Amino acid sequence: MSKGITYSFHSITYIFLGLVLLLSGCQTSATDAVTAPTPFRISEAGLAASCPFLTKDQQGRVVLSWVQASDSLGNYLLTYAVSEDGDETFGTPRPIPTTKGVYPHDENLSKILFRQNGDIIAMFAVSNPREQNSYAGLVYYTQSFDKGRTWTEPRQLATNTQESIDERYFDMELLPDGEVAAIWLDSRKEDQAHGSSLYFARTKGREGFVGEKVIDSDLCQCCRTDLYLDEEGRLHVAYRGILNRQIRDMMYMVSADGGNSFSEPERISEDNWLIDGCPHTGPAMAATAGGMHFAWFTMGGGHGVYYARKANDKPFTKREVVSQAPAARHPQMAALSGGNLAIVWDEQAARQTAPNHQVGLQLRNGNGDFLHAKPITPDTLNAVYPVISPLSENRLLVAYTVKGTGATEVWCQVISAEAR
């Protein structure tokens, strides 16, 4: 990090954003049960920042990470901050020096994970342009065994570093035995037609990720993947697959043995989206007592963000609209401790003087029934790529990238979402 740059949470200026307006294309409730207190900027003023990600450390404290420019030349570092009081304030941001060269991409989202013993893994994307693919990238990870004071030299996620020339759109999850599982899209394929393979690996203590293997071999090459561990220890995987070389619909599989084996892939919804390209927007998952819940973007049989549920061994429910507003996409999802489900996404604002986007929030109960929805950012702000973390029974934290005329910034806010 260059000299003269000081990160301080206390220098963040709190800004009142005003009343939010109704979103076009999403359902609303007569009861205003969602309130959005004043948002605040967490990234350094005047320097480009994006790619927020929310998680919790081994003590249950909320952790917000993002990709932050370390100087005016566009050199980026993965940076994180820990909330000391539960949610509303964060400590001094901590840049991770071994992530130098991280590529800021809100869909190919860099992430940080805390193991129960206090070890930290930071996983991040870097650019790797090749003659075969000028947009290729690689995934690296670095570890800290002393609570973030020092970090190991970064290592490529793939074991076969000679053959793997394009790795992207990864996710990782903490397993019940304390190890960490990871999935990612990889260019290594037996069939060289367009598309990527889905790889899986897990850590072996502090040695890093080992035992990589292919778990599916025909995926949309530019949509994020999702890896989710439920309370019963089952590992769920969702991604955009390629069916019959033309259809790009959402797929799902599950492992009941920590990733040693996976179920056969199932299609979440028969959208039948025929597209010779990649939409750069992947799926989201969460679990409640009512089953597994899914949200995704498609333009097959209608455009927008959709929702479906799968209870136990039953089929997926018929998809329901979350939002069909223009450019509605990038959904994320979380289950609240009270049993309800929260979905966030971004979409083009309906009433505006500039081509801005808003973040919408929809609440459903544990069985997936719609409760209410409303925007949580105004149409005067260009807010995109929201991420979400539950705080309590009816409170959650949302972070997002704000695009302005100057540098992009990372903002966040606490949302009160009482179902009444």
mmCIF file of N, CA and C in Angstrom, residues 40-125:
data_model
loop_
_atom_site.group_PDB
_atom_site.id
_atom_site.type_symbol
_atom_site.label_atom_id
_atom_site.label_comp_id
_atom_site.label_asym_id
_atom_site.label_seq_id
_atom_site.Cartn_x
_atom_site.Cartn_y
_atom_site.Cartn_z
ATOM 1 N N PHE A 40 -24.003 4.257 5.187
ATOM 2 C CA PHE A 40 -22.716 4.927 5.341
ATOM 3 C C PHE A 40 -21.695 4.287 4.412
ATOM 4 N N ARG A 41 -20.726 5.103 4.026
ATOM 5 C CA ARG A 41 -19.637 4.634 3.184
ATOM 6 C C ARG A 41 -18.574 3.995 4.053
ATOM 7 N N ILE A 42 -18.071 2.825 3.633
ATOM 8 C CA ILE A 42 -17.040 2.134 4.385
ATOM 9 C C ILE A 42 -15.692 2.210 3.684
ATOM 10 N N SER A 43 -15.683 2.408 2.357
ATOM 11 C CA SER A 43 -14.424 2.443 1.613
ATOM 12 C C SER A 43 -13.753 3.807 1.725
ATOM 13 N N GLU A 44 -12.481 3.873 1.349
ATOM 14 C CA GLU A 44 -11.699 5.093 1.443
ATOM 15 C C GLU A 44 -12.178 6.127 0.434
ATOM 16 N N ALA A 45 -12.384 7.342 0.873
ATOM 17 C CA ALA A 45 -12.869 8.409 0.000
ATOM 18 C C ALA A 45 -11.854 8.718 -1.093
ATOM 19 N N GLY A 46 -12.347 8.905 -2.314
ATOM 20 C CA GLY A 46 -11.507 9.348 -3.406
ATOM 21 C C GLY A 46 -10.766 8.261 -4.145
ATOM 22 N N LEU A 47 -10.826 7.015 -3.652
ATOM 23 C CA LEU A 47 -10.159 5.892 -4.306
ATOM 24 C C LEU A 47 -11.196 4.831 -4.673
ATOM 25 N N ALA A 48 -11.037 4.235 -5.838
ATOM 26 C CA ALA A 48 -12.015 3.274 -6.337
ATOM 27 C C ALA A 48 -12.142 2.079 -5.405
ATOM 28 N N ALA A 49 -13.390 1.669 -5.157
ATOM 29 C CA ALA A 49 -13.663 0.502 -4.320
ATOM 30 C C ALA A 49 -14.927 -0.173 -4.840
ATOM 31 N N SER A 50 -14.989 -1.492 -4.695
ATOM 32 C CA SER A 50 -16.148 -2.259 -5.157
ATOM 33 C C SER A 50 -16.089 -3.651 -4.538
ATOM 34 N N CYS A 51 -16.964 -4.520 -4.984
ATOM 35 C CA CYS A 51 -16.938 -5.936 -4.620
ATOM 36 C C CYS A 51 -17.145 -6.210 -3.135
ATOM 37 N N PRO A 52 -18.175 -5.636 -2.488
ATOM 38 C CA PRO A 52 -18.399 -5.953 -1.080
ATOM 39 C C PRO A 52 -18.791 -7.410 -0.883
ATOM 40 N N PHE A 53 -18.370 -7.963 0.236
ATOM 41 C CA PHE A 53 -18.714 -9.335 0.627
ATOM 42 C C PHE A 53 -18.883 -9.354 2.135
ATOM 43 N N LEU A 54 -19.924 -10.042 2.614
ATOM 44 C CA LEU A 54 -20.215 -10.103 4.042
ATOM 45 C C LEU A 54 -20.064 -11.530 4.563
ATOM 46 N N THR A 55 -19.452 -11.648 5.728
ATOM 47 C CA THR A 55 -19.321 -12.936 6.387
ATOM 48 C C THR A 55 -19.241 -12.681 7.893
ATOM 49 N N LYS A 56 -18.932 -13.720 8.665
ATOM 50 C CA LYS A 56 -18.753 -13.570 10.115
ATOM 51 C C LYS A 56 -17.494 -14.304 10.533
ATOM 52 N N ASP A 57 -16.822 -13.775 11.570
ATOM 53 C CA ASP A 57 -15.606 -14.426 12.033
ATOM 54 C C ASP A 57 -15.934 -15.514 13.040
ATOM 55 N N GLN A 58 -14.924 -16.134 13.630
ATOM 56 C CA GLN A 58 -15.125 -17.270 14.539
ATOM 57 C C GLN A 58 -15.832 -16.866 15.822
ATOM 58 N N GLN A 59 -15.899 -15.558 16.102
ATOM 59 C CA GLN A 59 -16.627 -15.077 17.278
ATOM 60 C C GLN A 59 -18.039 -14.635 16.941
ATOM 61 N N GLY A 60 -18.433 -14.771 15.690
ATOM 62 C CA GLY A 60 -19.767 -14.371 15.269
ATOM 63 C C GLY A 60 -19.888 -12.903 14.926
ATOM 64 N N ARG A 61 -18.772 -12.184 14.853
ATOM 65 C CA ARG A 61 -18.801 -10.771 14.504
ATOM 66 C C ARG A 61 -18.913 -10.600 12.995
ATOM 67 N N VAL A 62 -19.652 -9.584 12.582
ATOM 68 C CA VAL A 62 -19.819 -9.322 11.158
ATOM 69 C C VAL A 62 -18.517 -8.795 10.573
ATOM 70 N N VAL A 63 -18.157 -9.319 9.399
ATOM 71 C CA VAL A 63 -16.959 -8.890 8.692
ATOM 72 C C VAL A 63 -17.361 -8.462 7.281
ATOM 73 N N LEU A 64 -16.962 -7.265 6.900
ATOM 74 C CA LEU A 64 -17.208 -6.762 5.556
ATOM 75 C C LEU A 64 -15.876 -6.653 4.832
ATOM 76 N N SER A 65 -15.779 -7.297 3.657
ATOM 77 C CA SER A 65 -14.574 -7.162 2.846
ATOM 78 C C SER A 65 -14.934 -6.511 1.521
ATOM 79 N N TRP A 66 -13.943 -5.914 0.872
ATOM 80 C CA TRP A 66 -14.151 -5.274 -0.417
ATOM 81 C C TRP A 66 -12.786 -5.109 -1.090
ATOM 82 N N VAL A 67 -12.809 -4.793 -2.382
ATOM 83 C CA VAL A 67 -11.581 -4.538 -3.134
ATOM 84 C C VAL A 67 -11.378 -3.032 -3.196
ATOM 85 N N GLN A 68 -10.239 -2.577 -2.691
ATOM 86 C CA GLN A 68 -9.962 -1.151 -2.527
ATOM 87 C C GLN A 68 -8.691 -0.759 -3.280
ATOM 88 N N ALA A 69 -8.756 0.314 -4.063
ATOM 89 C CA ALA A 69 -7.543 0.855 -4.665
ATOM 90 C C ALA A 69 -6.629 1.370 -3.560
ATOM 91 N N SER A 70 -5.355 1.032 -3.635
ATOM 92 C CA SER A 70 -4.400 1.481 -2.614
ATOM 93 C C SER A 70 -3.707 2.780 -3.002
ATOM 94 N N ASP A 71 -3.908 3.217 -4.256
ATOM 95 C CA ASP A 71 -3.343 4.474 -4.704
ATOM 96 C C ASP A 71 -4.115 4.941 -5.932
ATOM 97 N N SER A 72 -3.749 6.096 -6.456
ATOM 98 C CA SER A 72 -4.462 6.663 -7.603
ATOM 99 C C SER A 72 -4.112 5.980 -8.914
ATOM 100 N N LEU A 73 -3.162 5.045 -8.895
ATOM 101 C CA LEU A 73 -2.745 4.342 -10.106
ATOM 102 C C LEU A 73 -3.585 3.102 -10.378
ATOM 103 N N GLY A 74 -4.496 2.780 -9.471
ATOM 104 C CA GLY A 74 -5.365 1.634 -9.690
ATOM 105 C C GLY A 74 -4.798 0.315 -9.206
ATOM 106 N N ASN A 75 -3.853 0.359 -8.269
ATOM 107 C CA ASN A 75 -3.360 -0.871 -7.644
ATOM 108 C C ASN A 75 -4.307 -1.255 -6.509
ATOM 109 N N TYR A 76 -4.839 -2.471 -6.573
ATOM 110 C CA TYR A 76 -5.904 -2.875 -5.661
ATOM 111 C C TYR A 76 -5.414 -3.884 -4.628
ATOM 112 N N LEU A 77 -6.088 -3.862 -3.473
ATOM 113 C CA LEU A 77 -5.880 -4.846 -2.422
ATOM 114 C C LEU A 77 -7.239 -5.278 -1.887
ATOM 115 N N LEU A 78 -7.353 -6.549 -1.518
ATOM 116 C CA LEU A 78 -8.531 -6.998 -0.792
ATOM 117 C C LEU A 78 -8.420 -6.468 0.635
ATOM 118 N N THR A 79 -9.478 -5.837 1.108
ATOM 119 C CA THR A 79 -9.488 -5.155 2.395
ATOM 120 C C THR A 79 -10.691 -5.624 3.196
ATOM 121 N N TYR A 80 -10.556 -5.688 4.522
ATOM 122 C CA TYR A 80 -11.700 -6.082 5.339
ATOM 123 C C TYR A 80 -11.745 -5.286 6.636
ATOM 124 N N ALA A 81 -12.934 -5.244 7.227
ATOM 125 C CA ALA A 81 -13.135 -4.567 8.501
ATOM 126 C C ALA A 81 -14.089 -5.401 9.347
ATOM 127 N N VAL A 82 -13.849 -5.420 10.642
ATOM 128 C CA VAL A 82 -14.640 -6.222 11.580
ATOM 129 C C VAL A 82 -15.507 -5.303 12.423
ATOM 130 N N SER A 83 -16.772 -5.679 12.594
ATOM 131 C CA SER A 83 -17.670 -4.905 13.455
ATOM 132 C C SER A 83 -17.458 -5.314 14.902
ATOM 133 N N GLU A 84 -17.106 -4.349 15.718
ATOM 134 C CA GLU A 84 -16.855 -4.631 17.134
ATOM 135 C C GLU A 84 -18.121 -4.557 17.975
ATOM 136 N N ASP A 85 -19.183 -3.907 17.444
ATOM 137 C CA ASP A 85 -20.389 -3.732 18.241
ATOM 138 C C ASP A 85 -21.589 -4.484 17.683
ATOM 139 N N GLY A 86 -21.354 -5.399 16.770
ATOM 140 C CA GLY A 86 -22.449 -6.226 16.288
ATOM 141 C C GLY A 86 -22.882 -5.922 14.882
ATOM 142 N N ASP A 87 -22.864 -4.647 14.465
ATOM 143 C CA ASP A 87 -23.315 -4.371 13.112
ATOM 144 C C ASP A 87 -23.123 -2.928 12.652
ATOM 145 N N GLU A 88 -23.339 -1.944 13.500
ATOM 146 C CA GLU A 88 -23.519 -0.585 13.011
ATOM 147 C C GLU A 88 -22.222 0.192 12.806
ATOM 148 N N THR A 89 -21.130 -0.241 13.386
ATOM 149 C CA THR A 89 -19.847 0.402 13.139
ATOM 150 C C THR A 89 -18.799 -0.676 12.894
ATOM 151 N N PHE A 90 -17.752 -0.289 12.174
ATOM 152 C CA PHE A 90 -16.668 -1.212 11.862
ATOM 153 C C PHE A 90 -15.346 -0.609 12.307
ATOM 154 N N GLY A 91 -14.416 -1.478 12.650
ATOM 155 C CA GLY A 91 -13.087 -1.030 13.020
ATOM 156 C C GLY A 91 -12.297 -0.575 11.815
ATOM 157 N N THR A 92 -11.048 -0.171 12.047
ATOM 158 C CA THR A 92 -10.186 0.315 10.978
ATOM 159 C C THR A 92 -10.015 -0.755 9.905
ATOM 160 N N PRO A 93 -10.256 -0.427 8.630
ATOM 161 C CA PRO A 93 -10.076 -1.398 7.557
ATOM 162 C C PRO A 93 -8.652 -1.945 7.503
ATOM 163 N N ARG A 94 -8.561 -3.234 7.178
ATOM 164 C CA ARG A 94 -7.272 -3.919 7.151
ATOM 165 C C ARG A 94 -6.979 -4.436 5.744
ATOM 166 N N PRO A 95 -6.098 -3.813 4.992
ATOM 167 C CA PRO A 95 -5.732 -4.332 3.683
ATOM 168 C C PRO A 95 -4.870 -5.586 3.822
ATOM 169 N N ILE A 96 -5.050 -6.538 2.912
ATOM 170 C CA ILE A 96 -4.277 -7.783 2.916
ATOM 171 C C ILE A 96 -3.173 -7.641 1.877
ATOM 172 N N PRO A 97 -1.923 -7.465 2.288
ATOM 173 C CA PRO A 97 -0.849 -7.128 1.344
ATOM 174 C C PRO A 97 -0.589 -8.200 0.297
ATOM 175 N N THR A 98 -0.849 -9.454 0.612
ATOM 176 C CA THR A 98 -0.554 -10.537 -0.329
ATOM 177 C C THR A 98 -1.612 -10.687 -1.410
ATOM 178 N N THR A 99 -2.628 -9.810 -1.410
ATOM 179 C CA THR A 99 -3.636 -9.842 -2.480
ATOM 180 C C THR A 99 -3.356 -8.784 -3.547
ATOM 181 N N LYS A 100 -2.158 -8.261 -3.577
ATOM 182 C CA LYS A 100 -1.798 -7.265 -4.587
ATOM 183 C C LYS A 100 -2.047 -7.831 -5.982
ATOM 184 N N GLY A 101 -2.725 -7.050 -6.812
ATOM 185 C CA GLY A 101 -3.071 -7.521 -8.141
ATOM 186 C C GLY A 101 -4.471 -8.078 -8.245
ATOM 187 N N VAL A 102 -5.222 -8.075 -7.143
ATOM 188 C CA VAL A 102 -6.608 -8.551 -7.180
ATOM 189 C C VAL A 102 -7.381 -7.760 -8.237
ATOM 190 N N TYR A 103 -8.202 -8.485 -8.985
ATOM 191 C CA TYR A 103 -8.963 -7.851 -10.056
ATOM 192 C C TYR A 103 -10.364 -7.540 -9.552
ATOM 193 N N PRO A 104 -10.799 -6.277 -9.574
ATOM 194 C CA PRO A 104 -12.132 -5.931 -9.046
ATOM 195 C C PRO A 104 -13.235 -6.342 -10.006
ATOM 196 N N HIS A 105 -14.035 -7.296 -9.603
ATOM 197 C CA HIS A 105 -15.142 -7.791 -10.438
ATOM 198 C C HIS A 105 -16.256 -8.225 -9.488
ATOM 199 N N ASP A 106 -17.379 -7.502 -9.493
ATOM 200 C CA ASP A 106 -18.432 -7.738 -8.500
ATOM 201 C C ASP A 106 -19.118 -9.087 -8.657
ATOM 202 N N GLU A 107 -19.060 -9.691 -9.823
ATOM 203 C CA GLU A 107 -19.656 -11.019 -9.996
ATOM 204 C C GLU A 107 -18.637 -12.107 -9.677
ATOM 205 N N ASN A 108 -17.384 -11.893 -10.059
ATOM 206 C CA ASN A 108 -16.288 -12.797 -9.701
ATOM 207 C C ASN A 108 -15.712 -12.311 -8.380
ATOM 208 N N LEU A 109 -16.476 -12.497 -7.324
ATOM 209 C CA LEU A 109 -16.316 -11.780 -6.064
ATOM 210 C C LEU A 109 -15.209 -12.367 -5.187
ATOM 211 N N SER A 110 -14.212 -11.562 -4.847
ATOM 212 C CA SER A 110 -13.190 -11.975 -3.893
ATOM 213 C C SER A 110 -13.818 -12.084 -2.504
ATOM 214 N N LYS A 111 -13.295 -13.032 -1.695
ATOM 215 C CA LYS A 111 -13.972 -13.365 -0.430
ATOM 216 C C LYS A 111 -12.968 -13.671 0.665
ATOM 217 N N ILE A 112 -13.476 -13.639 1.890
ATOM 218 C CA ILE A 112 -12.674 -13.958 3.058
ATOM 219 C C ILE A 112 -13.469 -14.899 3.950
ATOM 220 N N LEU A 113 -12.778 -15.871 4.573
ATOM 221 C CA LEU A 113 -13.447 -16.870 5.405
ATOM 222 C C LEU A 113 -12.639 -17.091 6.677
ATOM 223 N N PHE A 114 -13.353 -17.194 7.813
ATOM 224 C CA PHE A 114 -12.733 -17.397 9.126
ATOM 225 C C PHE A 114 -13.019 -18.818 9.605
ATOM 226 N N ARG A 115 -11.963 -19.557 9.907
ATOM 227 C CA ARG A 115 -12.125 -20.899 10.459
ATOM 228 C C ARG A 115 -12.324 -20.811 11.968
ATOM 229 N N GLN A 116 -12.854 -21.866 12.556
ATOM 230 C CA GLN A 116 -13.172 -21.849 13.983
ATOM 231 C C GLN A 116 -11.936 -21.701 14.865
ATOM 232 N N ASN A 117 -10.773 -22.095 14.365
ATOM 233 C CA ASN A 117 -9.543 -21.956 15.150
ATOM 234 C C ASN A 117 -8.916 -20.575 15.011
ATOM 235 N N GLY A 118 -9.575 -19.674 14.256
ATOM 236 C CA GLY A 118 -9.072 -18.322 14.082
ATOM 237 C C GLY A 118 -8.272 -18.105 12.814
ATOM 238 N N ASP A 119 -7.913 -19.188 12.106
ATOM 239 C CA ASP A 119 -7.217 -19.029 10.826
ATOM 240 C C ASP A 119 -8.133 -18.328 9.826
ATOM 241 N N ILE A 120 -7.540 -17.579 8.896
ATOM 242 C CA ILE A 120 -8.300 -16.837 7.896
ATOM 243 C C ILE A 120 -7.820 -17.241 6.508
ATOM 244 N N ILE A 121 -8.755 -17.407 5.598
ATOM 245 C CA ILE A 121 -8.431 -17.632 4.189
ATOM 246 C C ILE A 121 -9.042 -16.500 3.376
ATOM 247 N N ALA A 122 -8.229 -15.837 2.571
ATOM 248 C CA ALA A 122 -8.713 -14.829 1.630
ATOM 249 C C ALA A 122 -8.527 -15.393 0.223
ATOM 250 N N MET A 123 -9.594 -15.402 -0.561
ATOM 251 C CA MET A 123 -9.562 -15.938 -1.922
ATOM 252 C C MET A 123 -9.900 -14.806 -2.881
ATOM 253 N N PHE A 124 -9.123 -14.675 -3.951
ATOM 254 C CA PHE A 124 -9.288 -13.506 -4.807
ATOM 255 C C PHE A 124 -8.963 -13.843 -6.262
ATOM 256 N N ALA A 125 -9.483 -13.013 -7.147
ATOM 257 C CA ALA A 125 -9.319 -13.204 -8.585
ATOM 258 C C ALA A 125 -8.240 -12.275 -9.121
#
